[in-house]
Amino acid sequence: MNRFDGPKEACGVFGVFGQPDAAKLAYFGLYALQHRGQESAGIVSSTGKAIYEHKGMGLVPEVFDEQTLNGLHGHMAIGHVRYSTTGSSIVKNAQPFVVSFGGTTLAIGHNGNLTNARKLRKKLERKGSIFQTTMDSEIILHLLARSFDAGVEEALVEAVSQIEGAYSCVLMTEDKLMAFRDPNGFRPLCLGMLNGAYIVASETCALDLVDARYVRDVEPGEILVIDKKGLQSIKPFPNRPHTFCIFEHIYFARPDSNIFGKNVYTIRKRLGQKLAQEYPIEADFVMPFPDSGNYAAIGYCHEMGLPLEMGVIRNHYVGRTFIQPAQSMRDFGVKVKLNPVKDILHQKRVIIVEDSIIRGTTSKMRIKTLRKAGAKEIHMVVSCPPHRFPCYYGIDFSTKGELIACQHTVEEVQTYIGLDSLCYLSLQGMLDATDGNENGFCLACFNGKYPIKPEDDVSKLCLEY
Ligand code: SF4
């Protein structure tokens, strides 16, 4: 799926300690992580004594300019790009979220979703906590405040022992940077170094952009505390099986990143090769809808010995919003982003490689434009199994109603989209492509086996009451 039409990423986080102009480094880090959230962006910096912040709605270059960055002083900073998975998309809910209490300022950036947020928030409110936002991330700060007298490290250990679900976070006080990841390790988080400065980021592509050296992943269940004394690692949890989000490999992460110890591009290509082994379809050529199935399409072609063509051309200059066309120009919305190349498609048998089908509406419109352009046969192969179950760990398909494969059989989805055939990669094929097994990954949106049981009412707006 195209990034603007498909499932939305949870968020991206970035942190830096020990670098002059840390906020500028965070700005570039967020630029590299923009694909993980396009609704809001923010940076909080510190000189060791005073905290500075700037946040806003929009893309990173829309939120920051030279002047705002020059006002973010200090050698340490955290940054965040957000797509709302809990709480509305409003500036009040932009992150990093900053609070002051007991003479200390705390800022947090969170990627993931807490599965016991509603219960914890009610408990905290009964004890007198007053919440400023509808984000589950704020709960972590309230829990921290309750045991802060013991010191921020102890307070954080106490806080993480109460929260459940998915969290890869950066946290900052005036003089400490902390990074922590849930014991299941749903979302990625890595550690790098740049000229003696410490960097943490959701993905390694952010380290690459700022020329930092990848050191290692922040381990599931680990808390890193970085201050002028150096780096300290705290592991408050007993070991438990990891359940990395496999959909990061299929769709979310950038192909130039290495996550969960593997390169995303390589995995996507192998997903395409597995697809070809499971479904060797006769056709004239293979094509992706840019930029969704690009790498799996390369893998499918290599395995089949079929040519790869770009049967549709993407307009790179379409913003997130444009004036909706009149009813008489119904297909304008699709065509302005992706325009079919009639000479390539005319009378051809085409295999489209997709990375996912969530609602199916965008695919349906795209197939219609390919038919109009003269394609003779259109087959679609998808580089993961059907999405039949909601995600409660930070991805925006949180109800079954949003998932076409939950409501309909594969044949019905094929008919709805208007395809000659539709094939999904098997669960085993997907695992083989990642060299993984059922125990190392979360597969809940495919098989309904949730590694952490969610509360009964978990939805994007569940804290808005
Ligand atoms: S349910 Fe799916 S999208 Fe959500 S964490 Fe698990 S694998 Fe990832």
GROMACS .gro file of C-alpha atoms and ligand atoms in nm:
model
  473
    1MET     CA    1   0.000   0.000   0.000
    2ASN     CA    2   0.108   0.357  -0.061
    3ARG     CA    3   0.217   0.527   0.261
    4PHE     CA    4  -0.066   0.777   0.252
    5ASP     CA    5  -0.334   0.514   0.188
    6GLY     CA    6  -0.211   0.213   0.382
    7PRO     CA    7  -0.185   0.141   0.752
    8LYS     CA    8  -0.021   0.418   0.944
    9GLU     CA    9   0.296   0.369   1.141
   10ALA     CA   10   0.297   0.415   1.511
   11CYS     CA   11   0.571   0.674   1.558
   12GLY     CA   12   0.944   0.736   1.535
   13VAL     CA   13   1.176   0.840   1.817
   14PHE     CA   14   1.528   0.982   1.826
   15GLY     CA   15   1.761   1.084   2.109
   16VAL     CA   16   2.109   1.231   2.134
   17PHE     CA   17   2.343   1.295   2.428
   18GLY     CA   18   2.682   1.466   2.419
   19GLN     CA   19   2.673   1.655   2.091
   20PRO     CA   20   2.679   2.036   2.050
   21ASP     CA   21   2.367   2.148   1.864
   22ALA     CA   22   2.193   1.825   1.958
   23ALA     CA   23   1.858   1.957   1.832
   24LYS     CA   24   1.994   1.993   1.478
   25LEU     CA   25   2.107   1.632   1.486
   26ALA     CA   26   1.761   1.532   1.613
   27TYR     CA   27   1.606   1.727   1.325
   28PHE     CA   28   1.798   1.518   1.071
   29GLY     CA   29   1.722   1.200   1.266
   30LEU     CA   30   1.352   1.279   1.247
   31TYR     CA   31   1.383   1.350   0.877
   32ALA     CA   32   1.506   0.993   0.830
   33LEU     CA   33   1.216   0.863   1.041
   34GLN     CA   34   0.944   1.068   0.872
   35HIS     CA   35   0.787   0.753   0.722
   36ARG     CA   36   0.692   0.644   1.076
   37GLY     CA   37   0.467   0.943   1.141
   38GLN     CA   38   0.351   1.240   0.938
   39GLU     CA   39   0.096   1.410   1.161
   40SER     CA   40   0.317   1.597   1.404
   41ALA     CA   41   0.683   1.642   1.497
   42GLY     CA   42   0.866   1.773   1.800
   43ILE     CA   43   1.210   1.820   1.956
   44VAL     CA   44   1.297   1.889   2.320
   45SER     CA   45   1.656   1.985   2.405
   46SER     CA   46   1.854   2.055   2.722
   47THR     CA   47   2.171   2.237   2.821
   48GLY     CA   48   2.193   2.027   3.137
   49LYS     CA   49   2.007   2.295   3.328
   50ALA     CA   50   1.730   2.436   3.108
   51ILE     CA   51   1.489   2.261   2.873
   52TYR     CA   52   1.370   2.398   2.536
   53GLU     CA   53   1.092   2.261   2.320
   54HIS     CA   54   0.920   2.306   1.988
   55LYS     CA   55   0.637   2.094   1.845
   56GLY     CA   56   0.380   2.131   1.574
   57MET     CA   57   0.144   1.961   1.333
   58GLY     CA   58   0.283   1.853   0.999
   59LEU     CA   59   0.597   1.709   0.846
   60VAL     CA   60   0.941   1.771   0.997
   61PRO     CA   61   1.040   2.051   0.752
   62GLU     CA   62   0.700   2.214   0.801
   63VAL     CA   63   0.736   2.220   1.181
   64PHE     CA   64   1.100   2.336   1.205
   65ASP     CA   65   1.302   2.609   1.040
   66GLU     CA   66   1.649   2.754   1.107
   67GLN     CA   67   1.512   2.996   1.362
   68THR     CA   68   1.322   2.739   1.570
   69LEU     CA   69   1.620   2.502   1.565
   70ASN     CA   70   1.855   2.783   1.677
   71GLY     CA   71   1.629   2.831   1.979
   72LEU     CA   72   1.667   2.468   2.088
   73HIS     CA   73   1.991   2.487   2.285
   74GLY     CA   74   2.198   2.218   2.445
   75HIS     CA   75   2.403   1.903   2.405
   76MET     CA   76   2.112   1.666   2.448
   77ALA     CA   77   1.778   1.631   2.273
   78ILE     CA   78   1.494   1.393   2.203
   79GLY     CA   79   1.266   1.404   1.901
   80HIS     CA   80   0.946   1.240   1.788
   81VAL     CA   81   0.737   1.205   1.473
   82ARG     CA   82   0.382   1.096   1.532
   83TYR     CA   83   0.094   0.921   1.378
   84SER     CA   84  -0.184   0.905   1.636
   85THR     CA   85  -0.252   0.552   1.755
   86THR     CA   86  -0.396   0.658   2.090
   87GLY     CA   87  -0.548   1.005   2.113
   88SER     CA   88  -0.664   1.248   1.846
   89SER     CA   89  -0.438   1.413   1.594
   90ILE     CA   90  -0.418   1.755   1.760
   91VAL     CA   91  -0.119   1.965   1.863
   92LYS     CA   92  -0.191   1.905   2.234
   93ASN     CA   93  -0.115   1.538   2.166
   94ALA     CA   94   0.210   1.607   1.977
   95GLN     CA   95   0.524   1.465   2.134
   96PRO     CA   96   0.774   1.476   2.303
   97PHE     CA   97   0.536   1.538   2.589
   98VAL     CA   98   0.685   1.764   2.858
   99VAL     CA   99   0.589   1.799   3.226
  100SER     CA  100   0.750   1.962   3.528
  101PHE     CA  101   0.714   1.853   3.886
  102GLY     CA  102   0.922   1.865   4.204
  103GLY     CA  103   1.172   2.098   4.038
  104THR     CA  104   1.247   1.855   3.752
  105THR     CA  105   1.133   1.860   3.391
  106LEU     CA  106   1.062   1.535   3.208
  107ALA     CA  107   1.005   1.483   2.838
  108ILE     CA  108   0.896   1.160   2.672
  109GLY     CA  109   0.864   1.031   2.315
  110HIS     CA  110   0.681   0.700   2.276
  111ASN     CA  111   0.644   0.454   1.988
  112GLY     CA  112   0.386   0.180   2.047
  113ASN     CA  113   0.062   0.137   2.238
  114LEU     CA  114   0.003   0.044   2.600
  115THR     CA  115  -0.254  -0.233   2.631
  116ASN     CA  116  -0.356  -0.153   2.989
  117ALA     CA  117  -0.378   0.224   2.942
  118ARG     CA  118  -0.743   0.261   3.029
  119LYS     CA  119  -0.716   0.068   3.353
  120LEU     CA  120  -0.400   0.253   3.460
  121ARG     CA  121  -0.540   0.593   3.377
  122LYS     CA  122  -0.856   0.531   3.579
  123LYS     CA  123  -0.646   0.416   3.873
  124LEU     CA  124  -0.422   0.722   3.852
  125GLU     CA  125  -0.718   0.958   3.822
  126ARG     CA  126  -0.876   0.805   4.130
  127LYS     CA  127  -0.553   0.889   4.313
  128GLY     CA  128  -0.570   1.251   4.198
  129SER     CA  129  -0.366   1.261   3.875
  130ILE     CA  130  -0.488   1.523   3.632
  131PHE     CA  131  -0.418   1.436   3.268
  132GLN     CA  132  -0.343   1.701   3.005
  133THR     CA  133  -0.376   1.480   2.697
  134THR     CA  134  -0.554   1.169   2.575
  135MET     CA  135  -0.229   0.985   2.495
  136ASP     CA  136  -0.131   0.665   2.668
  137SER     CA  137   0.228   0.798   2.681
  138GLU     CA  138   0.129   1.050   2.948
  139ILE     CA  139   0.049   0.761   3.182
  140ILE     CA  140   0.419   0.672   3.195
  141LEU     CA  141   0.501   1.021   3.323
  142HIS     CA  142   0.231   1.007   3.590
  143LEU     CA  143   0.361   0.672   3.708
  144LEU     CA  144   0.713   0.817   3.718
  145ALA     CA  145   0.594   1.113   3.925
  146ARG     CA  146   0.450   0.879   4.190
  147SER     CA  147   0.789   0.734   4.283
  148PHE     CA  148   1.021   1.011   4.169
  149ASP     CA  149   1.164   1.076   4.516
  150ALA     CA  150   1.368   0.755   4.482
  151GLY     CA  151   1.544   0.896   4.172
  152VAL     CA  152   1.453   0.885   3.804
  153GLU     CA  153   1.609   0.542   3.736
  154GLU     CA  154   1.420   0.374   4.020
  155ALA     CA  155   1.103   0.561   3.929
  156LEU     CA  156   1.132   0.440   3.570
  157VAL     CA  157   1.181   0.079   3.680
  158GLU     CA  158   0.872   0.114   3.898
  159ALA     CA  159   0.676   0.268   3.607
  160VAL     CA  160   0.768   0.007   3.347
  161SER     CA  161   0.678  -0.272   3.587
  162GLN     CA  162   0.318  -0.145   3.573
  163ILE     CA  163   0.272  -0.078   3.202
  164GLU     CA  164   0.193  -0.348   2.947
  165GLY     CA  165   0.201  -0.356   2.570
  166ALA     CA  166   0.433  -0.202   2.315
  167TYR     CA  167   0.673   0.079   2.396
  168SER     CA  168   1.003   0.191   2.251
  169CYS     CA  169   1.064   0.525   2.424
  170VAL     CA  170   1.309   0.808   2.473
  171LEU     CA  171   1.290   1.002   2.799
  172MET     CA  172   1.485   1.307   2.907
  173THR     CA  173   1.540   1.507   3.225
  174GLU     CA  174   1.757   1.820   3.236
  175ASP     CA  175   2.073   1.606   3.255
  176LYS     CA  176   1.988   1.246   3.160
  177LEU     CA  177   1.876   1.071   2.845
  178MET     CA  178   1.698   0.738   2.883
  179ALA     CA  179   1.584   0.488   2.624
  180PHE     CA  180   1.370   0.186   2.707
  181ARG     CA  181   1.191  -0.092   2.524
  182ASP     CA  182   0.914  -0.329   2.630
  183PRO     CA  183   1.013  -0.688   2.722
  184ASN     CA  184   0.847  -0.829   2.407
  185GLY     CA  185   1.039  -0.587   2.186
  186PHE     CA  186   0.743  -0.516   1.956
  187ARG     CA  187   0.893  -0.200   1.803
  188PRO     CA  188   1.257  -0.150   1.707
  189LEU     CA  189   1.501   0.076   1.892
  190CYS     CA  190   1.876   0.099   1.834
  191LEU     CA  191   2.184   0.259   1.987
  192GLY     CA  192   2.460   0.434   1.794
  193MET     CA  193   2.763   0.655   1.855
  194LEU     CA  194   2.891   0.967   1.684
  195ASN     CA  195   3.224   1.119   1.792
  196GLY     CA  196   3.166   1.009   2.152
  197ALA     CA  197   2.800   1.118   2.155
  198TYR     CA  198   2.527   0.861   2.214
  199ILE     CA  199   2.239   0.834   1.968
  200VAL     CA  200   1.919   0.628   2.000
  201ALA     CA  201   1.673   0.589   1.714
  202SER     CA  202   1.376   0.382   1.603
  203GLU     CA  203   1.564   0.264   1.296
  204THR     CA  204   1.922   0.244   1.175
  205CYS     CA  205   1.843   0.464   0.871
  206ALA     CA  206   1.840   0.759   1.116
  207LEU     CA  207   2.190   0.666   1.237
  208ASP     CA  208   2.309   0.650   0.876
  209LEU     CA  209   2.182   0.996   0.796
  210VAL     CA  210   2.367   1.160   1.086
  211ASP     CA  211   2.681   0.947   1.021
  212ALA     CA  212   2.652   0.763   1.352
  213ARG     CA  213   2.792   0.413   1.395
  214TYR     CA  214   2.542   0.141   1.483
  215VAL     CA  215   2.642  -0.016   1.816
  216ARG     CA  216   2.353  -0.251   1.897
  217ASP     CA  217   1.979  -0.273   1.947
  218VAL     CA  218   1.834  -0.161   2.278
  219GLU     CA  219   1.736  -0.503   2.409
  220PRO     CA  220   1.375  -0.592   2.480
  221GLY     CA  221   1.307  -0.505   2.845
  222GLU     CA  222   1.624  -0.295   2.874
  223ILE     CA  223   1.653   0.059   3.011
  224LEU     CA  224   1.953   0.266   2.900
  225VAL     CA  225   2.049   0.562   3.118
  226ILE     CA  226   2.295   0.803   2.958
  227ASP     CA  227   2.448   1.098   3.142
  228LYS     CA  228   2.787   1.264   3.181
  229LYS     CA  229   2.916   0.951   3.360
  230GLY     CA  230   2.844   0.741   3.050
  231LEU     CA  231   2.596   0.466   2.969
  232GLN     CA  232   2.430   0.237   3.219
  233SER     CA  233   2.210  -0.060   3.130
  234ILE     CA  234   1.929  -0.171   3.362
  235LYS     CA  235   1.737  -0.494   3.301
  236PRO     CA  236   1.448  -0.505   3.544
  237PHE     CA  237   1.251  -0.788   3.383
  238PRO     CA  238   1.307  -1.163   3.383
  239ASN     CA  239   1.370  -1.289   3.028
  240ARG     CA  240   1.059  -1.361   2.826
  241PRO     CA  241   1.013  -1.466   2.463
  242HIS     CA  242   1.049  -1.180   2.218
  243THR     CA  243   0.762  -1.099   1.983
  244PHE     CA  244   0.901  -0.853   1.729
  245CYS     CA  245   0.636  -0.698   1.501
  246ILE     CA  246   0.681  -0.889   1.175
  247PHE     CA  247   0.488  -0.619   0.990
  248GLU     CA  248   0.781  -0.381   1.049
  249HIS     CA  249   0.974  -0.602   0.806
  250ILE     CA  250   0.689  -0.631   0.557
  251TYR     CA  251   0.571  -0.272   0.546
  252PHE     CA  252   0.666  -0.020   0.815
  253ALA     CA  253   1.041   0.007   0.840
  254ARG     CA  254   1.253   0.170   0.573
  255PRO     CA  255   1.422  -0.082   0.341
  256ASP     CA  256   1.764   0.068   0.412
  257SER     CA  257   1.723  -0.001   0.785
  258ASN     CA  258   1.839  -0.307   0.973
  259ILE     CA  259   1.583  -0.402   1.235
  260PHE     CA  260   1.565  -0.701   1.469
  261GLY     CA  261   1.911  -0.793   1.338
  262LYS     CA  262   1.811  -0.815   0.970
  263ASN     CA  263   1.815  -0.585   0.669
  264VAL     CA  264   1.463  -0.488   0.565
  265TYR     CA  265   1.537  -0.472   0.189
  266THR     CA  266   1.679  -0.825   0.194
  267ILE     CA  267   1.379  -0.962   0.383
  268ARG     CA  268   1.131  -0.795   0.146
  269LYS     CA  269   1.310  -0.938  -0.154
  270ARG     CA  270   1.296  -1.282   0.002
  271LEU     CA  271   0.925  -1.240   0.070
  272GLY     CA  272   0.885  -1.185  -0.306
  273GLN     CA  273   1.093  -1.496  -0.383
  274LYS     CA  274   0.876  -1.704  -0.148
  275LEU     CA  275   0.565  -1.565  -0.320
  276ALA     CA  276   0.700  -1.679  -0.657
  277GLN     CA  277   0.772  -2.025  -0.518
  278GLU     CA  278   0.419  -2.053  -0.381
  279TYR     CA  279   0.241  -1.884  -0.675
  280PRO     CA  280   0.435  -1.906  -1.005
  281ILE     CA  281   0.186  -1.719  -1.226
  282GLU     CA  282   0.224  -1.694  -1.604
  283ALA     CA  283   0.233  -1.331  -1.711
  284ASP     CA  284   0.410  -1.077  -1.934
  285PHE     CA  285   0.563  -0.877  -1.653
  286VAL     CA  286   0.562  -0.796  -1.282
  287MET     CA  287   0.499  -0.451  -1.138
  288PRO     CA  288   0.458  -0.287  -0.797
  289PHE     CA  289   0.246   0.012  -0.712
  290PRO     CA  290   0.530   0.242  -0.614
  291ASP     CA  291   0.656   0.245  -0.348
  292SER     CA  292   0.475  -0.033  -0.168
  293GLY     CA  293   0.567  -0.369  -0.314
  294ASN     CA  294   0.892  -0.258  -0.483
  295TYR     CA  295   1.135  -0.492  -0.311
  296ALA     CA  296   0.909  -0.796  -0.298
  297ALA     CA  297   0.844  -0.737  -0.670
  298ILE     CA  298   1.220  -0.752  -0.737
  299GLY     CA  299   1.236  -1.083  -0.549
  300TYR     CA  300   0.938  -1.224  -0.742
  301CYS     CA  301   1.099  -1.128  -1.075
  302HIS     CA  302   1.437  -1.277  -0.983
  303GLU     CA  303   1.276  -1.604  -0.885
  304MET     CA  304   1.051  -1.625  -1.192
  305GLY     CA  305   1.286  -1.477  -1.452
  306LEU     CA  306   1.012  -1.231  -1.548
  307PRO     CA  307   1.071  -0.867  -1.641
  308LEU     CA  308   0.994  -0.590  -1.393
  309GLU     CA  309   0.808  -0.291  -1.537
  310MET     CA  310   0.680   0.028  -1.383
  311GLY     CA  311   0.327   0.014  -1.519
  312VAL     CA  312   0.226   0.318  -1.319
  313ILE     CA  313   0.427   0.631  -1.253
  314ARG     CA  314   0.416   0.804  -0.920
  315ASN     CA  315   0.394   1.181  -0.892
  316HIS     CA  316   0.645   1.257  -0.616
  317TYR     CA  317   0.517   1.608  -0.564
  318VAL     CA  318   0.167   1.535  -0.438
  319GLY     CA  319   0.133   1.652  -0.079
  320ARG     CA  320  -0.071   1.478   0.184
  321THR     CA  321  -0.373   1.687   0.104
  322PHE     CA  322  -0.501   1.835  -0.214
  323ILE     CA  323  -0.837   1.984  -0.298
  324GLN     CA  324  -1.080   1.698  -0.352
  325PRO     CA  325  -1.198   1.683  -0.713
  326ALA     CA  326  -1.557   1.710  -0.823
  327GLN     CA  327  -1.763   1.394  -0.863
  328SER     CA  328  -1.719   1.416  -1.239
  329MET     CA  329  -1.343   1.359  -1.190
  330ARG     CA  330  -1.385   1.056  -0.964
  331ASP     CA  331  -1.057   0.888  -1.050
  332PHE     CA  332  -0.857   1.206  -1.016
  333GLY     CA  333  -0.753   1.125  -0.659
  334VAL     CA  334  -0.586   0.800  -0.769
  335LYS     CA  335  -0.445   0.932  -1.095
  336VAL     CA  336  -0.285   1.239  -0.945
  337LYS     CA  337  -0.064   1.008  -0.738
  338LEU     CA  338  -0.019   0.713  -0.976
  339ASN     CA  339  -0.076   0.739  -1.348
  340PRO     CA  340  -0.083   0.421  -1.561
  341VAL     CA  341   0.148   0.392  -1.863
  342LYS     CA  342  -0.094   0.280  -2.135
  343ASP     CA  343   0.170   0.166  -2.385
  344ILE     CA  344   0.322  -0.067  -2.128
  345LEU     CA  345  -0.008  -0.207  -2.001
  346HIS     CA  346  -0.209  -0.244  -2.321
  347GLN     CA  347  -0.314  -0.609  -2.381
  348LYS     CA  348  -0.066  -0.733  -2.121
  349ARG     CA  349  -0.094  -0.998  -1.848
  350VAL     CA  350   0.026  -0.826  -1.533
  351ILE     CA  351   0.128  -0.947  -1.187
  352ILE     CA  352   0.108  -0.679  -0.919
  353VAL     CA  353   0.311  -0.739  -0.605
  354GLU     CA  354   0.159  -0.571  -0.299
  355ASP     CA  355   0.286  -0.563   0.058
  356SER     CA  356  -0.060  -0.567   0.219
  357ILE     CA  357  -0.431  -0.515   0.161
  358ILE     CA  358  -0.600  -0.353   0.459
  359ARG     CA  359  -0.931  -0.198   0.355
  360GLY     CA  360  -0.912  -0.281  -0.016
  361THR     CA  361  -1.066   0.046  -0.133
  362THR     CA  362  -0.745   0.195  -0.274
  363SER     CA  363  -0.653  -0.131  -0.450
  364LYS     CA  364  -0.998  -0.140  -0.612
  365MET     CA  365  -0.959   0.211  -0.755
  366ARG     CA  366  -0.608   0.138  -0.881
  367ILE     CA  367  -0.711  -0.181  -1.056
  368LYS     CA  368  -0.991   0.006  -1.228
  369THR     CA  369  -0.740   0.253  -1.375
  370LEU     CA  370  -0.521  -0.036  -1.498
  371ARG     CA  371  -0.821  -0.196  -1.669
  372LYS     CA  372  -0.903   0.136  -1.833
  373ALA     CA  373  -0.543   0.155  -1.952
  374GLY     CA  374  -0.593  -0.176  -2.136
  375ALA     CA  375  -0.439  -0.446  -1.913
  376LYS     CA  376  -0.569  -0.786  -2.029
  377GLU     CA  377  -0.519  -0.988  -1.708
  378ILE     CA  378  -0.440  -0.852  -1.363
  379HIS     CA  379  -0.315  -1.087  -1.090
  380MET     CA  380  -0.217  -0.970  -0.745
  381VAL     CA  381   0.023  -1.142  -0.508
  382VAL     CA  382   0.057  -1.009  -0.153
  383SER     CA  383   0.379  -1.053   0.046
  384CYS     CA  384   0.205  -1.149   0.372
  385PRO     CA  385  -0.103  -1.351   0.476
  386PRO     CA  386  -0.447  -1.180   0.497
  387HIS     CA  387  -0.490  -0.930   0.781
  388ARG     CA  388  -0.780  -1.082   0.973
  389PHE     CA  389  -0.725  -0.941   1.323
  390PRO     CA  390  -0.673  -0.591   1.465
  391CYS     CA  391  -0.339  -0.469   1.602
  392TYR     CA  392  -0.329  -0.343   1.962
  393TYR     CA  393   0.042  -0.266   1.966
  394GLY     CA  394   0.063   0.064   1.786
  395ILE     CA  395  -0.066   0.019   1.432
  396ASP     CA  396  -0.381   0.195   1.323
  397PHE     CA  397  -0.600  -0.100   1.223
  398SER     CA  398  -0.746  -0.146   1.568
  399THR     CA  399  -1.094  -0.274   1.476
  400LYS     CA  400  -1.200  -0.574   1.272
  401GLY     CA  401  -1.432  -0.355   1.064
  402GLU     CA  402  -1.129  -0.187   0.905
  403LEU     CA  403  -0.995  -0.517   0.767
  404ILE     CA  404  -1.148  -0.646   0.445
  405ALA     CA  405  -0.999  -0.996   0.493
  406CYS     CA  406  -1.168  -1.022   0.831
  407GLN     CA  407  -1.512  -0.980   0.677
  408HIS     CA  408  -1.461  -1.161   0.345
  409THR     CA  409  -1.302  -1.470   0.190
  410VAL     CA  410  -1.003  -1.436  -0.042
  411GLU     CA  411  -1.234  -1.500  -0.340
  412GLU     CA  412  -1.467  -1.222  -0.225
  413VAL     CA  413  -1.176  -0.980  -0.183
  414GLN     CA  414  -1.053  -1.075  -0.533
  415THR     CA  415  -1.396  -1.001  -0.680
  416TYR     CA  416  -1.433  -0.675  -0.485
  417ILE     CA  417  -1.095  -0.544  -0.604
  418GLY     CA  418  -1.161  -0.662  -0.959
  419LEU     CA  419  -0.871  -0.906  -1.005
  420ASP     CA  420  -0.827  -1.217  -1.218
  421SER     CA  421  -0.655  -1.384  -0.924
  422LEU     CA  422  -0.542  -1.292  -0.574
  423CYS     CA  423  -0.281  -1.487  -0.374
  424TYR     CA  424  -0.146  -1.418  -0.026
  425LEU     CA  425   0.187  -1.549   0.100
  426SER     CA  426   0.145  -1.828   0.357
  427LEU     CA  427   0.233  -1.769   0.721
  428GLN     CA  428   0.513  -2.027   0.694
  429GLY     CA  429   0.643  -1.863   0.374
  430MET     CA  430   0.655  -1.528   0.554
  431LEU     CA  431   0.841  -1.677   0.850
  432ASP     CA  432   1.086  -1.860   0.622
  433ALA     CA  433   1.169  -1.531   0.448
  434THR     CA  434   1.262  -1.377   0.782
  435ASP     CA  435   1.454  -1.685   0.902
  436GLY     CA  436   1.217  -1.672   1.198
  437ASN     CA  437   0.969  -1.897   1.364
  438GLU     CA  438   0.635  -1.853   1.537
  439ASN     CA  439   0.805  -1.784   1.869
  440GLY     CA  440   1.021  -1.488   1.772
  441PHE     CA  441   0.759  -1.265   1.610
  442CYS     CA  442   0.421  -1.117   1.685
  443LEU     CA  443   0.185  -1.256   1.418
  444ALA     CA  444  -0.137  -1.150   1.589
  445CYS     CA  445  -0.288  -0.956   1.298
  446PHE     CA  446  -0.255  -1.272   1.087
  447ASN     CA  447  -0.334  -1.552   1.331
  448GLY     CA  448  -0.516  -1.383   1.620
  449LYS     CA  449  -0.267  -1.510   1.879
  450TYR     CA  450  -0.199  -1.202   2.088
  451PRO     CA  451   0.129  -1.212   2.285
  452ILE     CA  452  -0.024  -0.970   2.539
  453LYS     CA  453  -0.395  -0.975   2.596
  454PRO     CA  454  -0.541  -0.630   2.531
  455GLU     CA  455  -0.803  -0.462   2.749
  456ASP     CA  456  -1.155  -0.514   2.622
  457ASP     CA  457  -1.188  -0.163   2.485
  458VAL     CA  458  -0.866  -0.070   2.309
  459SER     CA  459  -0.910   0.175   2.026
  460LYS     CA  460  -0.740   0.488   1.904
  461LEU     CA  461  -0.972   0.715   2.102
  462CYS     CA  462  -1.025   0.489   2.405
  463LEU     CA  463  -0.883   0.749   2.645
  464GLU     CA  464  -1.120   1.021   2.522
  465TYR     CA  465  -1.411   1.010   2.759
  466SF4     S1  466  -0.053  -0.735   1.546
  466SF4    FE1  467   0.055  -0.728   1.343
  466SF4     S2  468   0.106  -0.509   1.316
  466SF4    FE2  469   0.054  -0.538   1.533
  466SF4     S3  470   0.249  -0.577   1.638
  466SF4    FE3  471   0.164  -0.778   1.584
  466SF4     S4  472   0.252  -0.824   1.380
  466SF4    FE4  473   0.281  -0.606   1.417
   0.00000   0.00000   0.00000
